[in-house]
Each structure stands twice: as structure tokens, then as C-alpha cells.
Short mmCIF file of C-alpha atoms in Angstrom, two decimals:
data_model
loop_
_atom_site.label_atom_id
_atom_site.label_comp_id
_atom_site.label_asym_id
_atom_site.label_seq_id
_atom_site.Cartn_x
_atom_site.Cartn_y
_atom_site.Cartn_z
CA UNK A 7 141.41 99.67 132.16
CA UNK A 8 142.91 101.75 129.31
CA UNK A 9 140.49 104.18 127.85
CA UNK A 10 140.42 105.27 124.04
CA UNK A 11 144.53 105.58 122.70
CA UNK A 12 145.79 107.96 119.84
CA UNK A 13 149.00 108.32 118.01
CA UNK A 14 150.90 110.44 117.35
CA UNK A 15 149.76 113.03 119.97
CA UNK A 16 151.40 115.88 117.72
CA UNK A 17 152.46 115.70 113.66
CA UNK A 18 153.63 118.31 111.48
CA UNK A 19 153.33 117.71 107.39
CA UNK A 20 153.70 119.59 104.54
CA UNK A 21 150.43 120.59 101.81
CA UNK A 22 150.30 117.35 99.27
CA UNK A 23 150.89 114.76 101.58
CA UNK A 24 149.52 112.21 103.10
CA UNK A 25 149.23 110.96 106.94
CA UNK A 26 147.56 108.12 109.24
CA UNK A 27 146.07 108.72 112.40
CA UNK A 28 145.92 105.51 115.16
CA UNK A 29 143.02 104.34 117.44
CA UNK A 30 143.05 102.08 120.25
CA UNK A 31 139.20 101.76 121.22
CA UNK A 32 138.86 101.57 125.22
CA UNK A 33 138.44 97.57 126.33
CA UNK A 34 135.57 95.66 125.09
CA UNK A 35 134.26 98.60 122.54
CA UNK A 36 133.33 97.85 119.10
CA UNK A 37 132.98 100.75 117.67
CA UNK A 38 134.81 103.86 116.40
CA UNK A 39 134.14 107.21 115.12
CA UNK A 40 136.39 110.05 113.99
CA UNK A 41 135.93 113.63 114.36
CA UNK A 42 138.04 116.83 113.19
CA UNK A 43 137.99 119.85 115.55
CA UNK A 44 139.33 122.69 114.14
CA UNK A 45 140.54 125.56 116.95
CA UNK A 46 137.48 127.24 118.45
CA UNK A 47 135.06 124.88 117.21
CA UNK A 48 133.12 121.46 118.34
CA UNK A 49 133.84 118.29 116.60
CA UNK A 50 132.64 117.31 113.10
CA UNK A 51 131.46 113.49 112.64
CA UNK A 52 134.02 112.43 109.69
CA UNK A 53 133.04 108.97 109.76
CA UNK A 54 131.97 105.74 111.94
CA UNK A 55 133.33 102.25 111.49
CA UNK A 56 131.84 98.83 113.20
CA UNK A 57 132.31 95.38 112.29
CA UNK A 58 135.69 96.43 109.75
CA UNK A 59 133.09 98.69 107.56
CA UNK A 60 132.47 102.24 107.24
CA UNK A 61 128.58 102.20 108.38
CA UNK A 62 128.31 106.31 108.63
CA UNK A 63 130.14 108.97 106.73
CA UNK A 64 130.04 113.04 107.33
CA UNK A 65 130.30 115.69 104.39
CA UNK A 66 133.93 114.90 104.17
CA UNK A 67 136.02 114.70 101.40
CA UNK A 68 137.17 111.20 99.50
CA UNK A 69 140.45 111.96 100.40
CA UNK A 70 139.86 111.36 104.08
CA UNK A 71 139.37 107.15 104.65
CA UNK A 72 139.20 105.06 107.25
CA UNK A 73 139.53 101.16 108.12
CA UNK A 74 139.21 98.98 110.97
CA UNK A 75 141.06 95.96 112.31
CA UNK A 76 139.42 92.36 113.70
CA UNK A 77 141.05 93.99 117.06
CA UNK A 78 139.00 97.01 116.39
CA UNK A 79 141.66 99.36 116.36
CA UNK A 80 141.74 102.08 113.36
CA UNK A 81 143.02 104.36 111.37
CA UNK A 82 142.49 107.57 110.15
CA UNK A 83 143.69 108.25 106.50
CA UNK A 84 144.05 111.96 104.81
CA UNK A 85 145.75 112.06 101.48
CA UNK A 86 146.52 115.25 99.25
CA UNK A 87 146.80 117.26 102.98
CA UNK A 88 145.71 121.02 102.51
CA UNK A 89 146.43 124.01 104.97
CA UNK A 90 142.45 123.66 106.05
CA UNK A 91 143.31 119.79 107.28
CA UNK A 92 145.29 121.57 110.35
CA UNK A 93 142.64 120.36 112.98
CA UNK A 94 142.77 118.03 116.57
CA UNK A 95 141.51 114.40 115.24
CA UNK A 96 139.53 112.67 117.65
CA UNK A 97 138.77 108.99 118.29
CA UNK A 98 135.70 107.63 119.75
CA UNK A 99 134.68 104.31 120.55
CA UNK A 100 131.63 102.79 122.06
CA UNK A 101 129.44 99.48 122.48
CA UNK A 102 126.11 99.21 121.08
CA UNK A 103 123.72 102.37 122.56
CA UNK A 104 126.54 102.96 125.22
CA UNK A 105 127.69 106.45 125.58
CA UNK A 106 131.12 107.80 123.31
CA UNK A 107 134.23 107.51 125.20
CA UNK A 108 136.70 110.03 123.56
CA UNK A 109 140.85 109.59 123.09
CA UNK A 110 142.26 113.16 123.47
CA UNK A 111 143.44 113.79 119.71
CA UNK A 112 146.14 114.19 117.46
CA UNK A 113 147.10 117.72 116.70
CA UNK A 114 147.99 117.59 112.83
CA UNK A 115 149.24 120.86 111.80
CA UNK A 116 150.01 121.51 107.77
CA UNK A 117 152.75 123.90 106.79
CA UNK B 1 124.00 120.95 111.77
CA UNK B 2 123.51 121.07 115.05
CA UNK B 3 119.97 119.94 116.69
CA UNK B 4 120.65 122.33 119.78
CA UNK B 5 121.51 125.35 120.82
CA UNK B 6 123.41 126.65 124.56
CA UNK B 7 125.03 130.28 125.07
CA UNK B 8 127.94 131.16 123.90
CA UNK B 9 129.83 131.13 127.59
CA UNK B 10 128.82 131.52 130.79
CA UNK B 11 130.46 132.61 134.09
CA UNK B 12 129.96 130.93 137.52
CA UNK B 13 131.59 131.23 141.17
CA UNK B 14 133.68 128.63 142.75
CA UNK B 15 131.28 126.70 144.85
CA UNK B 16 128.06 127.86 143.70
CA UNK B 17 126.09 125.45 141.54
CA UNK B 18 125.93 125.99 137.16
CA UNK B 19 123.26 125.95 135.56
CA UNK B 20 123.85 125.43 131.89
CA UNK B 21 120.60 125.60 129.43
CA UNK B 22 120.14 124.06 126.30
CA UNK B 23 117.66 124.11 123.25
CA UNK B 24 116.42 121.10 121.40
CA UNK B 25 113.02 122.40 120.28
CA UNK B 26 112.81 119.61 117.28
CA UNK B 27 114.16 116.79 119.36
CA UNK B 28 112.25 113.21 118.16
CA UNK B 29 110.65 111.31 120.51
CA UNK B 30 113.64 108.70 119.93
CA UNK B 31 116.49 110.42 120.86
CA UNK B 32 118.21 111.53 124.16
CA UNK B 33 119.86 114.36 125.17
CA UNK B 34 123.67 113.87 126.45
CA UNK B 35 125.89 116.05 127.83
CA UNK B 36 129.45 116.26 127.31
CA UNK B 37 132.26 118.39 127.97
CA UNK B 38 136.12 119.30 126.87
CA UNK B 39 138.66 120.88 129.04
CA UNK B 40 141.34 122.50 127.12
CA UNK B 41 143.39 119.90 125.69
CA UNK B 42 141.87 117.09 126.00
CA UNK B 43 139.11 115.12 124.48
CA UNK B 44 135.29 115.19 125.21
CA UNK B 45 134.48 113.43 128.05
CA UNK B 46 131.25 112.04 128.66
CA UNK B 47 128.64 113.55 131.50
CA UNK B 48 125.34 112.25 131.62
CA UNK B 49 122.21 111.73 129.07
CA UNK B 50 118.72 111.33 129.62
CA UNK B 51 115.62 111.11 127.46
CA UNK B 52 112.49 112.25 129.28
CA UNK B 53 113.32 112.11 133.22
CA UNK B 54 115.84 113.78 135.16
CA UNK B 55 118.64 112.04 135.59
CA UNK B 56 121.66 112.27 138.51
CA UNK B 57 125.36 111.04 138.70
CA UNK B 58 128.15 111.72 140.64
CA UNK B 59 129.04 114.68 138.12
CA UNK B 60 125.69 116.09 137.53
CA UNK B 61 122.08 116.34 137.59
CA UNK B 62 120.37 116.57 134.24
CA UNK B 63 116.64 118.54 134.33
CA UNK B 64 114.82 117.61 130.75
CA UNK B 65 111.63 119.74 130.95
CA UNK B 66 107.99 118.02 130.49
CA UNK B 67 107.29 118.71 126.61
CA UNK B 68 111.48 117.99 126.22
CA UNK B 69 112.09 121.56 124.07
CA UNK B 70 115.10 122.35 126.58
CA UNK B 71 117.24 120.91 129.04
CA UNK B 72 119.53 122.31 132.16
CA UNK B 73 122.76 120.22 133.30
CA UNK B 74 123.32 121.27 136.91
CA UNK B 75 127.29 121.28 138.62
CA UNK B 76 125.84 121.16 141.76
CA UNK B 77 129.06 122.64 143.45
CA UNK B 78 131.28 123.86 140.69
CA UNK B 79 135.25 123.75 140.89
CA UNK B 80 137.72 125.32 139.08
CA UNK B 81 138.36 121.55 137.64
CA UNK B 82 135.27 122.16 135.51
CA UNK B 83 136.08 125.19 133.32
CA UNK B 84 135.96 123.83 130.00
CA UNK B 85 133.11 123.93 127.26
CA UNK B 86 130.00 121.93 127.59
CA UNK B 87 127.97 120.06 124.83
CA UNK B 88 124.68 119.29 124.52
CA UNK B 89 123.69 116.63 122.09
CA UNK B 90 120.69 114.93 120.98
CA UNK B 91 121.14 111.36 119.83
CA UNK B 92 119.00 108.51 118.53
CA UNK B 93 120.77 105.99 120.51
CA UNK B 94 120.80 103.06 118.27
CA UNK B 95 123.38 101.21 116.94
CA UNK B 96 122.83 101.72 113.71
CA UNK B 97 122.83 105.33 114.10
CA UNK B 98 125.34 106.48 116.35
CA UNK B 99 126.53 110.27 115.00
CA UNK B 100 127.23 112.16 117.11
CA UNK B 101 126.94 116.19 115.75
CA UNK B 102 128.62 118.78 118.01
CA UNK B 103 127.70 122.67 118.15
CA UNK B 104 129.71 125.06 119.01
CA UNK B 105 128.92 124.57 122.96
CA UNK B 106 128.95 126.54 125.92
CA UNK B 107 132.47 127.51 127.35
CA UNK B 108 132.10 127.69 131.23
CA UNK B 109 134.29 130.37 133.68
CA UNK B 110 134.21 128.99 137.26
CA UNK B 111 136.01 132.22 138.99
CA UNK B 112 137.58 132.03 142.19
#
């Protein structure tokens, strides 16, 4: 049973532009959140999606966005990318009240 | 911000059990405290949550005291496999409310 996916693992881009971050939920979730960990720090909630809508949001800029597929799958949108965006992006997905289940990132580092 | 606080890091001998204290003095009666933790490199993986009794696993015991202001997760015999930093969360665990907000955790030493 496959647990939560991510791609790319690693991505290097340049200040200005823009860059989409894959989810794979783990079987039979419905749910997914994002999260940006910068280095030394615990994740920050960017935003949750369920049912192919953004339900939650963090204090997160418009130039991160999100969407969701009928397979539940996502993506992870940041436009206009600035040095601060350098962060690990994390994917979480979940059923109902069930616990998080965590992917292990995508390193996105801005030159 | 965060609804909790743990120390900073902590140090513990191969073997021995961890103790790992957290704060969540303005916890609602709703939510539950979870426990998660991230070994370098990877992403959080869940431990164990409770809301007002202790709870066990095959990871960990969870200790939630009587008036619920603080909590202890136990590693009953801790390995060098569980250095990493722990989170403690509290969580209304709804569906309609499912944010999870991160401190800054407690980064655990298991020495040899």
C-alpha cells in the first residue's frame, strides 16, 4: 500500500518564476494539505483541499494555489518565486478525523 | 501560532526510556493532542494522539495529565532509530477543521 507520493524530490528555479509541486494521497484518503518547512523550523499549514475545493487556507500569499483532482491527487502552485520560497513542501493526506499521513517533501531551492 | 510548547532538545541514552513533555495549557475540551515526529529528511510521521486517557501503541505510550494542561510521550526503550524532532499538536479532529499548526518541536539525542 503506497503511502503519500511527491514530485520532484529536488528542484532548483530562478526568483520570478513559477513551479508545481505533485501529490499522490496514500490509498483511500480524501484529503490533502500542504505545508512549507523552511530549514530549522516545523511546518506551516499553507492550505487544505477536500472534495476538489480549497476548504482551509494559512497566512500565505495569493501567489501560492492549489487544486485537486476527482483522483484526489494535487498540486502545489507558487508563481512570482522569491529567495524566501526556498523551503521542503510537504503533502499530507488523510480520511475524515483520521490521523495526517505525510509524503517526505520536495526541496525547492530559489537562486 | 502554536497551541503548545516542548523544550528545545533533549538528550537520552540508548535503551533507556524518553520522556518528552509538552504544554497545552489552553487546549479545548474538543481537541486531542497528537504526537508526531521527523527524522532528518524525511516527512512527519505520525505517533500516537489521545484526548483525555493515556493511550499505548507499538511506538509509544502517551500520559495526558487529569486537568489535560500537559502531556508526556514515553519511548519506552529508545534507539538510535528515533533521533529526530518530536511534535506535539493539539487538534480539533473534525473534518471540517483539520489544520494542523506545527511549533518548533523538540529535537531528541539518543547517545550510544
Amino acid at each position: 500500500d503506497a503511502g503519500v507520493t511527491q514530485s520532484p524530490t529536488h528542484l532548483i528555479k530562478t526568483r520570478g518564476q513559477q513551479v508545481t509541486l505533485r501529490c499522490s494521497p496514500k490509498s483511500g484518503h480524501d484529503t490533502v494539505s500542504w505545508y512549507q518547512q523552511a530549514l530549522g523550523q516545523g511546518p506551516q499549514f499553507i492550505f487544505q483541499y477536500y472534495e476538489e475545493e480549497e476548504r482551509q487556507r494559512g497566512n500565505f500569499p495569493d501567489r501560492f494555489s492549489g487544486h485537486q483532482f476527482p483522483n484526489y491527487s494535487s498540486e502545489l502552485n507558487v508563481n512570482a518565486l522569491l529567495l524566501g520560497d526556498s523551503a521542503l513542501y510537504l503533502c499530507a493526506s488523510s480520511l475524515d478525523s483520521q490521523p495526517q499521513h505525510f509524503g517526505d517533501g520536495t526541496r525547492l531551492s530559489i537562486l | 501560532d502554536a497551541k503548545t510548547t516542548q523544550p528545545t532538545s533533549m538528550d537520552c541514552a540508548e535503551g533507556r526510556a524518553a520522556n518528552l513533555p509538552c504544554n497545552h495549557s489552553t487546549i479545548s475540551g474538543n481537541e486531542y493532542v497528537y504526537w508526531y515526529r521527523q527524522i532528518h529528511s524525511q516527512g512527519p510521521q505520525y505517533i500516537i494522539h489521545g484526548l483525555k486517557n493515556n493511550e499505548t501503541n507499538e511506538m509509544a505510550s502517551l500520559i495526558i495529565t487529569e486537568d489535560r494542561k500537559s502531556s508526556t510521550l514515553i519511548l519506552p526503550h529508545a534507539t538510535l532509530r528515533d533521533t529526530a524532532v518530536y511534535y506535539c499538536i493539539v487538534r480539533v479532529a473534525r473534518t471540517s477543521y483539520d489544520k494542523v499548526i506545527f511549533g518548533p518541536g523538540t529535537s531528541l539525542s539518543v547517545i550510544p
